[in-house]
Amino acid sequence: MNPAAPLEDQLSLVGIVVVSHSADVARGTAAIVEQMVGTSVPLAWCGGDPSGGLGTDVAAILTAIETAWSERGVAILADLGGAELNSAMAIELLPPERQSRVVVCRAAIVEGALVAATEASCGSSLEQVRDSAEAWQP
Amino acid sequence: MTLTRTVRLSADNGLHARPAVRVTQLVRSFCCAVEISLDAAGPWIDAGSIVKLMAARLLPGSLVHLRATGTDAEAALAALVSLLGDGPSDGGKPSNPSGH
């Protein structure tokens, strides 16, 4: 942790965003995380395209990032290539000062979200959260 | 200061995902380093690592060894034994091995 960071930033927890092609998968993943890890970690999810079909939506991802926003950063767990791509596009649309504080984890969505949220709940940095999520191997 | 304890995982406490999350959060709330092993001779794994705990797949009824190093080691181990075990007696039975 950066000792120069303001105290309120040190006390906040990294946020988690779940992005799936399916709203059901995203909602269910978030439910698992919330039940197992608790509600201390900022958590948001989005899934499906704007017409209700399968897909991901950059605007919805942006909203989810804002919902889960933390000064410590936000880790995104995405389920398939398009979700990762649209997550990267959403990050590019963030204000410049926020872009470097959002990362997409290369991890399985359910296990990755659970591991990332657990790590975040312990007060870990964004880098530690991402490293743990990406370290999990079934 | 390194302290060790043993505890038999209760029927509800194979270290599948949910208990593994609880153990990680508990261990990380203390200053000391805590490790867990199925054998007093090791290998020891970091009980503050959710990834390593989930990978270890410790089953309900297993006798596990805990060791902690640091100023609050005693309190950490007491809290862990309370979380994982059936109570002060070593009465855990290896039932419901799936634990889910």
mmCIF file with all atom_site columns, C-alpha atoms in Angstrom, chain A residues 22-80:
data_model
loop_
_atom_site.group_PDB
_atom_site.id
_atom_site.type_symbol
_atom_site.label_atom_id
_atom_site.label_alt_id
_atom_site.label_comp_id
_atom_site.label_asym_id
_atom_site.label_entity_id
_atom_site.label_seq_id
_atom_site.pdbx_PDB_ins_code
_atom_site.Cartn_x
_atom_site.Cartn_y
_atom_site.Cartn_z
_atom_site.occupancy
_atom_site.B_iso_or_equiv
_atom_site.pdbx_formal_charge
_atom_site.auth_seq_id
_atom_site.auth_comp_id
_atom_site.auth_asym_id
_atom_site.auth_atom_id
_atom_site.pdbx_PDB_model_num
ATOM 1  C CA . SER A 1 22 ? -25.518 -13.572 -20.094 1.00 0.00 ? 22 SER A CA 1
ATOM 2  C CA . ALA A 1 23 ? -27.311 -11.465 -17.488 1.00 0.00 ? 23 ALA A CA 1
ATOM 3  C CA . ASP A 1 24 ? -28.135 -14.700 -15.646 1.00 0.00 ? 24 ASP A CA 1
ATOM 4  C CA . VAL A 1 25 ? -24.479 -15.724 -15.419 1.00 0.00 ? 25 VAL A CA 1
ATOM 5  C CA . ALA A 1 26 ? -23.420 -12.258 -14.296 1.00 0.00 ? 26 ALA A CA 1
ATOM 6  C CA . ARG A 1 27 ? -26.195 -11.992 -11.698 1.00 0.00 ? 27 ARG A CA 1
ATOM 7  C CA . GLY A 1 28 ? -25.530 -15.517 -10.419 1.00 0.00 ? 28 GLY A CA 1
ATOM 8  C CA . THR A 1 29 ? -21.785 -14.960 -10.179 1.00 0.00 ? 29 THR A CA 1
ATOM 9  C CA . ALA A 1 30 ? -22.342 -11.776 -8.202  1.00 0.00 ? 30 ALA A CA 1
ATOM 10 C CA . ALA A 1 31 ? -24.766 -13.625 -5.906  1.00 0.00 ? 31 ALA A CA 1
ATOM 11 C CA . ILE A 1 32 ? -22.158 -16.303 -5.167  1.00 0.00 ? 32 ILE A CA 1
ATOM 12 C CA . VAL A 1 33 ? -19.541 -13.664 -4.440  1.00 0.00 ? 33 VAL A CA 1
ATOM 13 C CA . GLU A 1 34 ? -21.838 -11.668 -2.195  1.00 0.00 ? 34 GLU A CA 1
ATOM 14 C CA . GLN A 1 35 ? -22.954 -14.687 -0.206  1.00 0.00 ? 35 GLN A CA 1
ATOM 15 C CA . MET A 1 36 ? -19.463 -16.120 0.259   1.00 0.00 ? 36 MET A CA 1
ATOM 16 C CA . VAL A 1 37 ? -17.406 -12.971 0.686   1.00 0.00 ? 37 VAL A CA 1
ATOM 17 C CA . GLY A 1 38 ? -19.960 -10.579 2.146   1.00 0.00 ? 38 GLY A CA 1
ATOM 18 C CA . THR A 1 39 ? -21.004 -7.087  1.184   1.00 0.00 ? 39 THR A CA 1
ATOM 19 C CA . SER A 1 40 ? -17.916 -5.121  2.245   1.00 0.00 ? 40 SER A CA 1
ATOM 20 C CA . VAL A 1 41 ? -16.473 -5.186  -1.287  1.00 0.00 ? 41 VAL A CA 1
ATOM 21 C CA . PRO A 1 42 ? -18.000 -2.834  -3.906  1.00 0.00 ? 42 PRO A CA 1
ATOM 22 C CA . LEU A 1 43 ? -19.538 -5.210  -6.454  1.00 0.00 ? 43 LEU A CA 1
ATOM 23 C CA . ALA A 1 44 ? -21.441 -4.670  -9.686  1.00 0.00 ? 44 ALA A CA 1
ATOM 24 C CA . TRP A 1 45 ? -22.396 -6.839  -12.639 1.00 0.00 ? 45 TRP A CA 1
ATOM 25 C CA . CYS A 1 46 ? -23.743 -6.533  -16.157 1.00 0.00 ? 46 CYS A CA 1
ATOM 26 C CA . GLY A 1 47 ? -24.622 -9.009  -18.868 1.00 0.00 ? 47 GLY A CA 1
ATOM 27 C CA . GLY A 1 48 ? -26.476 -9.319  -22.117 1.00 0.00 ? 48 GLY A CA 1
ATOM 28 C CA . ASP A 1 49 ? -26.843 -6.871  -24.979 1.00 0.00 ? 49 ASP A CA 1
ATOM 29 C CA . PRO A 1 50 ? -29.240 -3.872  -24.831 1.00 0.00 ? 50 PRO A CA 1
ATOM 30 C CA . SER A 1 51 ? -32.018 -5.820  -26.592 1.00 0.00 ? 51 SER A CA 1
ATOM 31 C CA . GLY A 1 52 ? -31.947 -8.555  -23.965 1.00 0.00 ? 52 GLY A CA 1
ATOM 32 C CA . GLY A 1 53 ? -30.016 -11.125 -25.974 1.00 0.00 ? 53 GLY A CA 1
ATOM 33 C CA . LEU A 1 54 ? -26.609 -12.621 -25.290 1.00 0.00 ? 54 LEU A CA 1
ATOM 34 C CA . GLY A 1 55 ? -23.718 -10.212 -25.551 1.00 0.00 ? 55 GLY A CA 1
ATOM 35 C CA . THR A 1 56 ? -22.031 -7.397  -23.729 1.00 0.00 ? 56 THR A CA 1
ATOM 36 C CA . ASP A 1 57 ? -22.616 -3.678  -23.816 1.00 0.00 ? 57 ASP A CA 1
ATOM 37 C CA . VAL A 1 58 ? -19.919 -1.050  -23.368 1.00 0.00 ? 58 VAL A CA 1
ATOM 38 C CA . ALA A 1 59 ? -22.327 1.458   -21.785 1.00 0.00 ? 59 ALA A CA 1
ATOM 39 C CA . ALA A 1 60 ? -23.519 -1.120  -19.257 1.00 0.00 ? 60 ALA A CA 1
ATOM 40 C CA . ILE A 1 61 ? -19.922 -2.018  -18.395 1.00 0.00 ? 61 ILE A CA 1
ATOM 41 C CA . LEU A 1 62 ? -19.148 1.669   -17.851 1.00 0.00 ? 62 LEU A CA 1
ATOM 42 C CA . THR A 1 63 ? -22.104 1.982   -15.504 1.00 0.00 ? 63 THR A CA 1
ATOM 43 C CA . ALA A 1 64 ? -21.003 -1.117  -13.601 1.00 0.00 ? 64 ALA A CA 1
ATOM 44 C CA . ILE A 1 65 ? -17.481 0.287   -13.204 1.00 0.00 ? 65 ILE A CA 1
ATOM 45 C CA . GLU A 1 66 ? -18.940 3.501   -11.819 1.00 0.00 ? 66 GLU A CA 1
ATOM 46 C CA . THR A 1 67 ? -21.182 1.554   -9.439  1.00 0.00 ? 67 THR A CA 1
ATOM 47 C CA . ALA A 1 68 ? -18.271 -0.489  -8.065  1.00 0.00 ? 68 ALA A CA 1
ATOM 48 C CA . TRP A 1 69 ? -15.835 2.414   -8.193  1.00 0.00 ? 69 TRP A CA 1
ATOM 49 C CA . SER A 1 70 ? -13.196 2.606   -5.490  1.00 0.00 ? 70 SER A CA 1
ATOM 50 C CA . GLU A 1 71 ? -10.201 4.890   -5.216  1.00 0.00 ? 71 GLU A CA 1
ATOM 51 C CA . ARG A 1 72 ? -8.162  1.676   -4.785  1.00 0.00 ? 72 ARG A CA 1
ATOM 52 C CA . GLY A 1 73 ? -9.309  0.598   -8.255  1.00 0.00 ? 73 GLY A CA 1
ATOM 53 C CA . VAL A 1 74 ? -11.657 -1.873  -9.904  1.00 0.00 ? 74 VAL A CA 1
ATOM 54 C CA . ALA A 1 75 ? -10.973 -5.425  -11.131 1.00 0.00 ? 75 ALA A CA 1
ATOM 55 C CA . ILE A 1 76 ? -13.160 -6.764  -13.959 1.00 0.00 ? 76 ILE A CA 1
ATOM 56 C CA . LEU A 1 77 ? -13.925 -10.463 -14.415 1.00 0.00 ? 77 LEU A CA 1
ATOM 57 C CA . ALA A 1 78 ? -15.235 -11.225 -17.903 1.00 0.00 ? 78 ALA A CA 1
ATOM 58 C CA . ASP A 1 79 ? -16.422 -14.492 -19.402 1.00 0.00 ? 79 ASP A CA 1
ATOM 59 C CA . LEU A 1 80 ? -15.513 -14.656 -23.098 1.00 0.00 ? 80 LEU A CA 1
#
